[in-house]
Coordinates of C-alpha atoms and ligand atoms in Angstrom, one line a residue:
X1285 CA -13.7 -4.2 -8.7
X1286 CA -11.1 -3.3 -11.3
X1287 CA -7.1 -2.6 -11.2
X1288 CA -4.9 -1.4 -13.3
X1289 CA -4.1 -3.2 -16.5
X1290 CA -1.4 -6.1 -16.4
X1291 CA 2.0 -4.8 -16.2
X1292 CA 4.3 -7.4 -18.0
X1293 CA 7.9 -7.1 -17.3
X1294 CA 11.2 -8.7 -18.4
X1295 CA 14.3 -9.7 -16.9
X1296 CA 17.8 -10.2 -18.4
X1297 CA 20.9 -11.7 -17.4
X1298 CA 22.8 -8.5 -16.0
X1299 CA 25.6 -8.4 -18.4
X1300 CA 27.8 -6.5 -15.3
X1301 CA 27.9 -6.8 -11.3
X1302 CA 25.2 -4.6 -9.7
X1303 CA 26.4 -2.3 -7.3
X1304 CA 26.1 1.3 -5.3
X1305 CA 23.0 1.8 -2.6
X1306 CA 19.3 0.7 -2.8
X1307 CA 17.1 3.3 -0.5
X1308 CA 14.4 0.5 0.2
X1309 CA 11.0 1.5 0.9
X1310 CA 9.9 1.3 4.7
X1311 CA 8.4 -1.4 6.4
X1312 CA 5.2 -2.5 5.4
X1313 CA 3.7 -3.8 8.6
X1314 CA 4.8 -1.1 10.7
X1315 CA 3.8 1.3 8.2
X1316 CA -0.3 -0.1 8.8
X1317 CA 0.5 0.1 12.3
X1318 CA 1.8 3.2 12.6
X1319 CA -1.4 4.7 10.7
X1320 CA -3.9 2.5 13.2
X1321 CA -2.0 3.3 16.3
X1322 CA -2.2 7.0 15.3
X1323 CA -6.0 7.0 14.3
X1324 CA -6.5 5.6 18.1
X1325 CA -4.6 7.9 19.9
X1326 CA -5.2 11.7 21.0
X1327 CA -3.4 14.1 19.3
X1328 CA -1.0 14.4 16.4
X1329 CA 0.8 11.2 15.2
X1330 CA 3.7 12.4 12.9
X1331 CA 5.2 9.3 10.9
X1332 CA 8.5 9.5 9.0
X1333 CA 9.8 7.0 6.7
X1334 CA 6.2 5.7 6.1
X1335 CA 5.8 2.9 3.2
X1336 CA 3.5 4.9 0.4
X1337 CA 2.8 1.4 -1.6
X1338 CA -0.7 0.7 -2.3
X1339 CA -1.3 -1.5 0.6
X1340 CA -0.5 0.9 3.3
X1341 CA -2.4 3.8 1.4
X1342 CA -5.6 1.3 1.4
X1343 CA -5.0 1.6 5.5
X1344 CA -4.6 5.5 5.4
X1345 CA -7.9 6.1 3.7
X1346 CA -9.5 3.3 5.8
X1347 CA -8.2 5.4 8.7
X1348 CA -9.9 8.6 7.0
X1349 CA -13.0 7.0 6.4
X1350 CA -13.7 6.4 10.2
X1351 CA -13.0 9.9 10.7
X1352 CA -9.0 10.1 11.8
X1353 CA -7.4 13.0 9.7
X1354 CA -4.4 11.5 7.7
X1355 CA -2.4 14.3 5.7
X1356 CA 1.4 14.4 4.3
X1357 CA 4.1 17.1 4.2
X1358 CA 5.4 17.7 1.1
X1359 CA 9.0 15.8 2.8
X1360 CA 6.5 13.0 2.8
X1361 CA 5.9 13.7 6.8
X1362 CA 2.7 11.7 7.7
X1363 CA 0.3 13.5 10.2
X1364 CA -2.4 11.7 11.7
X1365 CA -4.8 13.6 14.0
X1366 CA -6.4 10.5 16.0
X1367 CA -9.8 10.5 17.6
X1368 CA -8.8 8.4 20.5
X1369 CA -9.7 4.6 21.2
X1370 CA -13.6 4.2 20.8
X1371 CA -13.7 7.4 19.0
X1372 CA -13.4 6.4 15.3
X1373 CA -17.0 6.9 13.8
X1374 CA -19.2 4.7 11.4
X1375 CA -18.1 5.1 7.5
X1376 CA -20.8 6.6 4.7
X1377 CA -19.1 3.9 2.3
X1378 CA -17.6 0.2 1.6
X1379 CA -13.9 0.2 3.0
X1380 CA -11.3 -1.3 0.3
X1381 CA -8.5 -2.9 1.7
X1382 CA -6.9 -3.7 -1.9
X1383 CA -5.0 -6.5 -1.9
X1384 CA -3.3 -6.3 1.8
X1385 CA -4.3 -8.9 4.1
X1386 CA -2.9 -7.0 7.1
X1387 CA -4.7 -4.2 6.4
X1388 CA -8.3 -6.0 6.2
X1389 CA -7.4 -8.5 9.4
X1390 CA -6.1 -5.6 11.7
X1391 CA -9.2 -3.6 10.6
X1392 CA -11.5 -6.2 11.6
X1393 CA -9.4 -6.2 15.3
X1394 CA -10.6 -2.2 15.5
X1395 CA -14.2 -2.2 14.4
X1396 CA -15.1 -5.4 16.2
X1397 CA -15.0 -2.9 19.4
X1398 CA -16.4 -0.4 18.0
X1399 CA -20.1 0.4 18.1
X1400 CA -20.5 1.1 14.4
X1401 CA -21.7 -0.8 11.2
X1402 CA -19.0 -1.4 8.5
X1403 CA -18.6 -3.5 4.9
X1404 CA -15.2 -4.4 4.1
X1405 CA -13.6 -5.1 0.4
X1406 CA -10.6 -6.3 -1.5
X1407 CA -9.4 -7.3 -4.6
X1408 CA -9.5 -10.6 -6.4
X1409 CA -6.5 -11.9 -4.1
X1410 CA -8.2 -10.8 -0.8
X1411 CA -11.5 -11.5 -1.5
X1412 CA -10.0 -15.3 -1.6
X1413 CA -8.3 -15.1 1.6
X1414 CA -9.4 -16.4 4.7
X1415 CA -10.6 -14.3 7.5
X1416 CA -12.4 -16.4 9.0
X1417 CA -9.1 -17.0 11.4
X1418 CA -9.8 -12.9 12.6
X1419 CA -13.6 -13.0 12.9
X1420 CA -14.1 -16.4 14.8
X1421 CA -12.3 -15.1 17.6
X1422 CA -13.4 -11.6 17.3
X1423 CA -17.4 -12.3 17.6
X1424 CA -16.4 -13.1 21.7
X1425 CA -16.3 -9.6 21.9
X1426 CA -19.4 -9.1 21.1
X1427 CA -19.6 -8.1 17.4
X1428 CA -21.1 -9.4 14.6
X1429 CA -19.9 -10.4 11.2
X1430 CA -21.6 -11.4 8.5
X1431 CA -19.0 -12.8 5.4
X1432 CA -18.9 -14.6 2.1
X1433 CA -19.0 -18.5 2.0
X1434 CA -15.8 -19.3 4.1
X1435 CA -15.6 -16.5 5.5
X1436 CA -14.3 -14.4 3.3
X1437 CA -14.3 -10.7 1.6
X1438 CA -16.7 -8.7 1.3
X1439 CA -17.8 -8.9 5.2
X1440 CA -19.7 -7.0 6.9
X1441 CA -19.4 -5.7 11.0
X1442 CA -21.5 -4.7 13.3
X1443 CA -19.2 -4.0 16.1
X1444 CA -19.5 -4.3 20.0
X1445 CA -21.4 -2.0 21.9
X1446 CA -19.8 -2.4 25.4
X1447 CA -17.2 -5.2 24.3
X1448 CA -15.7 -8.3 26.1
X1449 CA -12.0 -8.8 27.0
X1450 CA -10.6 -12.0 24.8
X1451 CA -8.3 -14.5 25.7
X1452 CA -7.7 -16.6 22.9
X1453 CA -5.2 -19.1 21.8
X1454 CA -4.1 -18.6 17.9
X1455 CA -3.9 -22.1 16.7
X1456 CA -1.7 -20.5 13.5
X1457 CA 1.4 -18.4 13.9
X1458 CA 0.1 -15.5 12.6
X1459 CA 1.2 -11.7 13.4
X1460 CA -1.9 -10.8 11.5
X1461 CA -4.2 -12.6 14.1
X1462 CA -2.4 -11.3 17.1
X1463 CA -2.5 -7.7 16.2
X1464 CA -5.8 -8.3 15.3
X1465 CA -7.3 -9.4 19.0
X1466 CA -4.7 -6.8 20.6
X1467 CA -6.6 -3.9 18.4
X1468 CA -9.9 -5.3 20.0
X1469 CA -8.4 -5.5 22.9
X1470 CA -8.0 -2.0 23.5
X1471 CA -11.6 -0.3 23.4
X1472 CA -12.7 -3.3 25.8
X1473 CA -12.2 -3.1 29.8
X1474 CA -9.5 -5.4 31.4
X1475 CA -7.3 -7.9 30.0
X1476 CA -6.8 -9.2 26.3
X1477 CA -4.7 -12.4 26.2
X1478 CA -3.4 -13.6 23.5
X1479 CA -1.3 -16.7 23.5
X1480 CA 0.7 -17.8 20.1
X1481 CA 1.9 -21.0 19.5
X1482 CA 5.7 -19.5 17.9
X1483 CA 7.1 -16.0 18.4
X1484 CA 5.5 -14.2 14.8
X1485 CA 6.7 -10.1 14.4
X1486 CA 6.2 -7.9 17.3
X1487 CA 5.5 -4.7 15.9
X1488 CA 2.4 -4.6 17.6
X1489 CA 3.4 -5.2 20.8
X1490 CA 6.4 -2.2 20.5
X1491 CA 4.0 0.2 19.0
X1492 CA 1.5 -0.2 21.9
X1493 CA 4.2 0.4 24.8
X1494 CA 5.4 3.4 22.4
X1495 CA 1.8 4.5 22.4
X1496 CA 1.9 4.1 26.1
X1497 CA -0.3 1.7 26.6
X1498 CA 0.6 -0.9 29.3
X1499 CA 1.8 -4.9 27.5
X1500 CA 3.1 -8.0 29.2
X1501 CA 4.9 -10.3 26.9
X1502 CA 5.7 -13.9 28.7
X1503 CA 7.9 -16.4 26.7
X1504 CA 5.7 -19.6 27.1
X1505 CA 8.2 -22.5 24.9
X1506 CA 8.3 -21.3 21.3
X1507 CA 5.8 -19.1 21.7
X1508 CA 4.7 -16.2 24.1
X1509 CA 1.6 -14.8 26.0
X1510 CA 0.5 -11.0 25.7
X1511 CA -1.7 -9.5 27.7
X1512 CA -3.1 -6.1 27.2
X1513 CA -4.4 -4.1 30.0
X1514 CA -7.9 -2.5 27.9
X1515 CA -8.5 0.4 27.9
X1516 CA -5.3 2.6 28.1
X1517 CA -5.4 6.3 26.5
X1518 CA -2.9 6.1 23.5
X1519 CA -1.4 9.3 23.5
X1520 CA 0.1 10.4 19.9
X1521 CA 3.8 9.8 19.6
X1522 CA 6.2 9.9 16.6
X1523 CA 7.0 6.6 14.9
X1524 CA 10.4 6.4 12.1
X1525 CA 9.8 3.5 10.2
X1526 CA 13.0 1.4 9.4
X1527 CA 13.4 -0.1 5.8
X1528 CA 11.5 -3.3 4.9
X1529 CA 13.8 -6.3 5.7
X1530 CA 11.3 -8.2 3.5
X1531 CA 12.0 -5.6 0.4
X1532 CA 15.2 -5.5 1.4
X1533 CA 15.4 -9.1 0.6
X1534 CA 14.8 -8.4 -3.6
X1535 CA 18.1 -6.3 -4.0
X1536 CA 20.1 -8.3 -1.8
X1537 CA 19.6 -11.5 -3.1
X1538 CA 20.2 -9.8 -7.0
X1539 CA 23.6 -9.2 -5.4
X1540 CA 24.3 -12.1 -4.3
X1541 CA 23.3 -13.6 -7.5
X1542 CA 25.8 -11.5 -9.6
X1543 CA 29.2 -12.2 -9.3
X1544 CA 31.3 -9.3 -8.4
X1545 CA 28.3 -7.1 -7.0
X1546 CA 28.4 -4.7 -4.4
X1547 CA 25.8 -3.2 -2.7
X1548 CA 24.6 -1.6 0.4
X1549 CA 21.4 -1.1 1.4
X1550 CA 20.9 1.0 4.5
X1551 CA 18.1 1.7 7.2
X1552 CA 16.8 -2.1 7.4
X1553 CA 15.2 -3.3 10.0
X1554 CA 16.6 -5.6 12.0
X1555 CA 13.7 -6.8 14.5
X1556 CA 15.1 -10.7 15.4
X1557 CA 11.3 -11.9 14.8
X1558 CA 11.8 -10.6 10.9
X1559 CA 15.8 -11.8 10.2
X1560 CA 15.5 -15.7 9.8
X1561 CA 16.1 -14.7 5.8
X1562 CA 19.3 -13.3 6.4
X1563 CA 20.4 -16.3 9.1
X1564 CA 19.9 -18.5 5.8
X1565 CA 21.5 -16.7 3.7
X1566 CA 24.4 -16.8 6.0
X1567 CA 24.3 -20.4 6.1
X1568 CA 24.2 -20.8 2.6
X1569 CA 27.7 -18.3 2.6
X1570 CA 26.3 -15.5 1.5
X1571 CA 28.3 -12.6 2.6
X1572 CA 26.2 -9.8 4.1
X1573 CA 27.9 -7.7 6.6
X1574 CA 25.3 -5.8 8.9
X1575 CA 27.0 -1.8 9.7
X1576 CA 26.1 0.9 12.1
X1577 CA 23.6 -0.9 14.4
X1578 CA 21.5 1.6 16.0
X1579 CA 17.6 1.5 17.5
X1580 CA 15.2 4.1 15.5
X1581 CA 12.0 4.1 17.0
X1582 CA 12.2 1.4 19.1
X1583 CA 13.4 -1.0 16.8
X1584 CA 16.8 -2.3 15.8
X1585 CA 18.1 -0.8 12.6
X1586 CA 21.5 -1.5 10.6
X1587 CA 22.8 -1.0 7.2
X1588 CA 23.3 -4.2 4.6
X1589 CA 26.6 -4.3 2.7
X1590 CA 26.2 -7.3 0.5
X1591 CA 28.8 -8.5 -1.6
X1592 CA 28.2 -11.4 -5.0
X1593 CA 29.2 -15.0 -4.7
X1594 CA 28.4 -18.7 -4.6
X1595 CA 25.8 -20.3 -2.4
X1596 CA 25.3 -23.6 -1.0
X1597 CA 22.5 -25.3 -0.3
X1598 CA 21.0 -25.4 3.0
X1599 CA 17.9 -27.2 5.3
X1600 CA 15.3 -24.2 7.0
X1601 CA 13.6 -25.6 9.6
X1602 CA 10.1 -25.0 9.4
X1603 CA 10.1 -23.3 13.3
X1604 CA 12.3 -20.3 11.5
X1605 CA 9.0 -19.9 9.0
X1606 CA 7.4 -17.3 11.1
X1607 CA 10.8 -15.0 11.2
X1608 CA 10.7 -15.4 7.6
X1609 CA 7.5 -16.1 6.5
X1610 CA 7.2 -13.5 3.2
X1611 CA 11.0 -14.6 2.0
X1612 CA 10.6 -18.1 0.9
X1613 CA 9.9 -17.2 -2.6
X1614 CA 13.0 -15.0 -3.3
X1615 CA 15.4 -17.5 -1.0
X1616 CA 13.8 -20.4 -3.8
X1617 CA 15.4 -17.7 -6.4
X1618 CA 18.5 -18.1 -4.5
X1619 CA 18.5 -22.3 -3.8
X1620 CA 17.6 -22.7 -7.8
X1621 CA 21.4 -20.3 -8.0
X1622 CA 23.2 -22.6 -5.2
X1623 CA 24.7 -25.8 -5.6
X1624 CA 22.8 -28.6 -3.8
X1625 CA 19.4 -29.6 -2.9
X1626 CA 17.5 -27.4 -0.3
X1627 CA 15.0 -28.4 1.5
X1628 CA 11.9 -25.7 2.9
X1629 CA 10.2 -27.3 5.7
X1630 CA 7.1 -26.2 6.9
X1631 CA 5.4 -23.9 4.2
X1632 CA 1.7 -24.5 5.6
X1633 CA 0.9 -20.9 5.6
X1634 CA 2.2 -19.8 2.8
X1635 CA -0.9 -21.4 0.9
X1636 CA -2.8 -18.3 2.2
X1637 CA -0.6 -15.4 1.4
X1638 CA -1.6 -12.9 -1.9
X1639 CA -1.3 -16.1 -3.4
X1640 CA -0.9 -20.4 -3.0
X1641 CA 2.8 -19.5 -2.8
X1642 CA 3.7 -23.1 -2.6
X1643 CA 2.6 -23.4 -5.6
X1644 CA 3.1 -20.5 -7.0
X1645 CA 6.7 -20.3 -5.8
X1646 CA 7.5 -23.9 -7.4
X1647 CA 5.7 -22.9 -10.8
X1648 CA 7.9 -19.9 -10.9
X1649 CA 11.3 -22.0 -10.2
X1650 CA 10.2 -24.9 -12.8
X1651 CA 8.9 -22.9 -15.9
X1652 CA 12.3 -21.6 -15.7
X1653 CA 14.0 -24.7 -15.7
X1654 CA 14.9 -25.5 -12.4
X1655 CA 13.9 -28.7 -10.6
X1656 CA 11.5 -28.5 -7.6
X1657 CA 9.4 -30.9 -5.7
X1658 CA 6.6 -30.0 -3.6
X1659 CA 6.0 -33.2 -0.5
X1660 CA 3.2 -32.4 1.6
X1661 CA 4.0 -28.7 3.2
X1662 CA 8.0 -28.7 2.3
X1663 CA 9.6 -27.8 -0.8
X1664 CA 12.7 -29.4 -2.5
X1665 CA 14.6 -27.6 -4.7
X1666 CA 17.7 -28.7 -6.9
X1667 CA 20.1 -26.2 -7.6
X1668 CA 23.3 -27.1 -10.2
X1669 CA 25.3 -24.2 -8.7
X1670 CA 24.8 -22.8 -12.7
X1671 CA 22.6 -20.8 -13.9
X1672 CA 19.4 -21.8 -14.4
X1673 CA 18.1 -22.1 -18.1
X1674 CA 15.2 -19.2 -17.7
X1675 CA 13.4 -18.3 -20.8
X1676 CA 9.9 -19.1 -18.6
X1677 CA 6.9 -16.6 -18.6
X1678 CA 5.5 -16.9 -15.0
X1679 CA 2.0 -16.1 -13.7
X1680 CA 2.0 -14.3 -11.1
X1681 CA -1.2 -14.6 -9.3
X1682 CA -1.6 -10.6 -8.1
X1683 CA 1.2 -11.4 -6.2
X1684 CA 3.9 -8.8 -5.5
X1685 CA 6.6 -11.3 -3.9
X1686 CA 6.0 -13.7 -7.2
X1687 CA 7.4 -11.1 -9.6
X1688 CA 9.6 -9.6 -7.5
X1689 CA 11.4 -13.2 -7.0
X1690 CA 11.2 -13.9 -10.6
X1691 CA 12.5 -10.8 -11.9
X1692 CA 15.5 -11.2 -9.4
X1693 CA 15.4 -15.0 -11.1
X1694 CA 16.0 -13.7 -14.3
X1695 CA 19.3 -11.9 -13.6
X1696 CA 20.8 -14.6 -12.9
X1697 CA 19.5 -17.3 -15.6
X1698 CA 20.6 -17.6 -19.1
X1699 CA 18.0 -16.7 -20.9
X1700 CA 15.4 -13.6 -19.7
X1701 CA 12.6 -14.6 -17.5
X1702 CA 9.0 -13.0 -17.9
X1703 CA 6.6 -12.5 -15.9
X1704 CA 2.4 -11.7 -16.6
X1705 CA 1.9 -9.0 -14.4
X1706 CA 4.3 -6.7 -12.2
X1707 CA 1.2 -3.8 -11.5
X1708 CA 1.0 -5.1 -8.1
X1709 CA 5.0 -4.9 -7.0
X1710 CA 3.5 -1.1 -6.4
X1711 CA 1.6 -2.7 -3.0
X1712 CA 4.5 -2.8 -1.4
X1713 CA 7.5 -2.0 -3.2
X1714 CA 7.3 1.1 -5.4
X1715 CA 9.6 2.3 -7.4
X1716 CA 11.4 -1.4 -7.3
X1717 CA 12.2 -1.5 -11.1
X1718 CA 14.2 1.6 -11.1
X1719 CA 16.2 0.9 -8.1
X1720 CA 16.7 -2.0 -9.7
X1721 CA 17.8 -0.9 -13.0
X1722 CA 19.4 2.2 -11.4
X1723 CA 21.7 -1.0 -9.2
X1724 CA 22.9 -2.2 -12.8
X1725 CA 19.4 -4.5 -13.3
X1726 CA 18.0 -4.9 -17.1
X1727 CA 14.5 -4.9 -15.9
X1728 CA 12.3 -4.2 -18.9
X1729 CA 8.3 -3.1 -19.5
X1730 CA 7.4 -5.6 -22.6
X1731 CA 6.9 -3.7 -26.3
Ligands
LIG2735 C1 2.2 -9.5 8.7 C2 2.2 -10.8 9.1 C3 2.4 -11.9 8.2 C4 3.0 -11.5 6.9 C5 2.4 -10.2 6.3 C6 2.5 -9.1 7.3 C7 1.9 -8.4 9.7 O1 1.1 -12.5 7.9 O2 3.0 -12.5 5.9 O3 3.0 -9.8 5.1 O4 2.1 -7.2 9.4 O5 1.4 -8.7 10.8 P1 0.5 -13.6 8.8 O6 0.1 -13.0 10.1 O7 -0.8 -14.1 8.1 O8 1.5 -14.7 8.9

């Protein structure tokens, strides 16, 4: 499989406070889910707000393939004309999901109760992830999947014919996982019950009650059990998707990193399940002041107003991971800017993501001059409360949140900071660069 040619990109100290408002894109996992959802219901699904990176696009062509209609207004109004659960039909070609894990894992959910045959791709990241934590559970309904060694990309499905219910305990958090089993859940006849060990996003869970299918969510400790009554029609309903608290993240920490900045970023979601960045940040006395807090399509919505300044360092305790599982590498970026060492607890899963961010995170931080330990599944980092040297190049593994979190780095460190490849900040953050820029960034393409 190929992809576009490396993309290197620079990032210099911003020689002024950035300021004015960053339109971030919308959310990425509701953005797959809205797309799904709408492919299973009857009639017309009309999305607003959708994400149009590369990740979600891999789940609107997916959606095509098994026969949903997927078009776009030019005011970049979605349509999707569903077929109705158990309606999606058997694809003429190899699906490839790109480099988005959600979009392969939630995939395999639907076509495990589906009586078709399927063959599933990715790209060098996904084809290293695990999926074996989707399709173990998923064969109980009945299908069949045949993978890689370990598990992994390219699989292939033969899906369930007249599936079984699951119940299922997910040994990981993992919103991926849940969603997943919940998909499957719906073209097979009683209850699905899913039971995670911590509270992970709930996206799914909304979406399906939106849809009007019937959910019960019980807090059981940390955690909760759903249960899915099977077989519900979805009817087609509208979905606004909010901005992408995790893109959100970028901008606001570049704020917070440059004295005197100002900036607002409006629409972000503000689901509780996603906001354990912001809670740190708060901790560490970042000042972010949350506006006009309304509910758009059934989620809670505000508008960021962030304002530059000094941070301290700060513990995370590794039960907030799941509410802020795709922010550690750009709160690193921040704790290698604070003063004090901050300690990461819990970072297990973050081994899996686009890439070993644990490593990949700590690389980033220590090519640049900061110190950083790694012990067992926590990171330590040692910020000076100056800015950190820079001057590093940094590999980015084909992963979006590494360069993101490296060129937000860079603004703040004394010399520029590199990094290999930015081609794949377009998965879920387009147009990042010149929002940046447009914010008062010096983001550049290299020569
Ligand atoms: C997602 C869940 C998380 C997250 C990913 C999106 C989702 O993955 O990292 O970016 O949309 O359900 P895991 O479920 O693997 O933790």
């Amino acid at each position: 499989m190929s992809h576009a040619p490396a993309r290197p990109l620079t990032s210099a100290r911003a020689t002024g406070p950035l300021h004015g408002t960053v339109a971030v894109p919308g959310d990425k996992s509701i953005s797959h889910r809205a797309l799904m959802f709408g492919a299973l219901a009857v009639g017309e699904t009309r999305i607003t707000g959708l994400l149009t990176g590369e990740d979600v696009l891999r789940t609107a062509a997916a959606m095509r393939a098994l026969g949903a209609e997927v078009t776009h207004d030019p005011d970049g109004t979605w349509r999707v004309a569903g077929r109705g659960i158990g309606g999606l039909t058997e694809p003429e070609d190899v699906l490839d999901m790109g480099n988005s894990g959600t979009a392969a894992r939630l995939l395999c959910g639907i076509l495990s109760t589906h009586p078709l045959f399927a063959v599933m791709t990715g790209d060098g990241s996904l084809r290293r992830r695990p999926m074996k934590r989707v399709t173990d559970p998923l064969t109980a309904t009945g299908a069949v999947f045949m993978a890689r060694e370990g598990g992994r990309l390219p699989l292939a499905v033969q899906g369930a014919r007249d599936a079984l219910p699951l119940e299922y305990r997910v040994p990981v958090p993992s919103a991926q996982v849940k969603s997943a089993l919940l998909l499957a859940g719906l073209n097979a006849p009683g209850i699905t019950r899913v039971e995670e060990p911590e509270a992970t996003r709930d996206h799914s869970e909304n979406m399906l009650r939106h849809f009007g299918a019937s959910v019960r969510v019980d807090v059981a400790g940390a955690g909760r059990i759903i249960e899915l009554q099977g077989q519900p029609e979805l009817r087609a309903a509208d979905v606004a998707v909010p901005g992408d608290p995790s893109s959100a993240a970028f901008p606001l920490v570049a704020a917070l990193l440059v004295p005197g900045s100002q900036v607002t970023l409006p629409g972000v979601g503000l689901n509780p399940l996603r906001t354990g960045l912001f809670l740190t940040l708060n901790e560490m006395g970042a000042q972010v002041a949350i506006r006009n807090q309304r509910t758009e399509g059934g989620e809670p919505v505000g508008d960021l107003v962030v304002t530059g300044g000094p941070l301290k360092a700060v513990d995370v305790p590794g039960a907030r991971a799941p509410s802020m599982i795709d922010e550690y590498p750009i709160l690193a970026a921040a704790a290698a800017c604070a003063t004090g060492t901050t300690r990461l607890f819990g970072l297990k899963e973050l081994r899996v993501k686009e890439s070993d961010r644990l490593s990949a995170t700590a690389a980033l931080l220590s090519v640049n001059g900061v110190k950083v330990d790694i012990e067992g599944d926590d990171m330590i980092i040692h910020g000076t409360g100056a800015p950190p040297p820079g001057g590093g190049l940094v590999a980015t593994h084909m992963d979006h949140r590494i360069a993101m979190s490296a060129l937000v780095l860079g603004l703040a460190t004394r010399d520029p900071v590199r990094v290999d490849d930015g081609a794949f900040i377009d998965t879920s953050f387009p147009g990042f660069v010149s929002l940046m820029n447009a914010a008062g960034a010096a983001i550049s393409a290299d020569a």
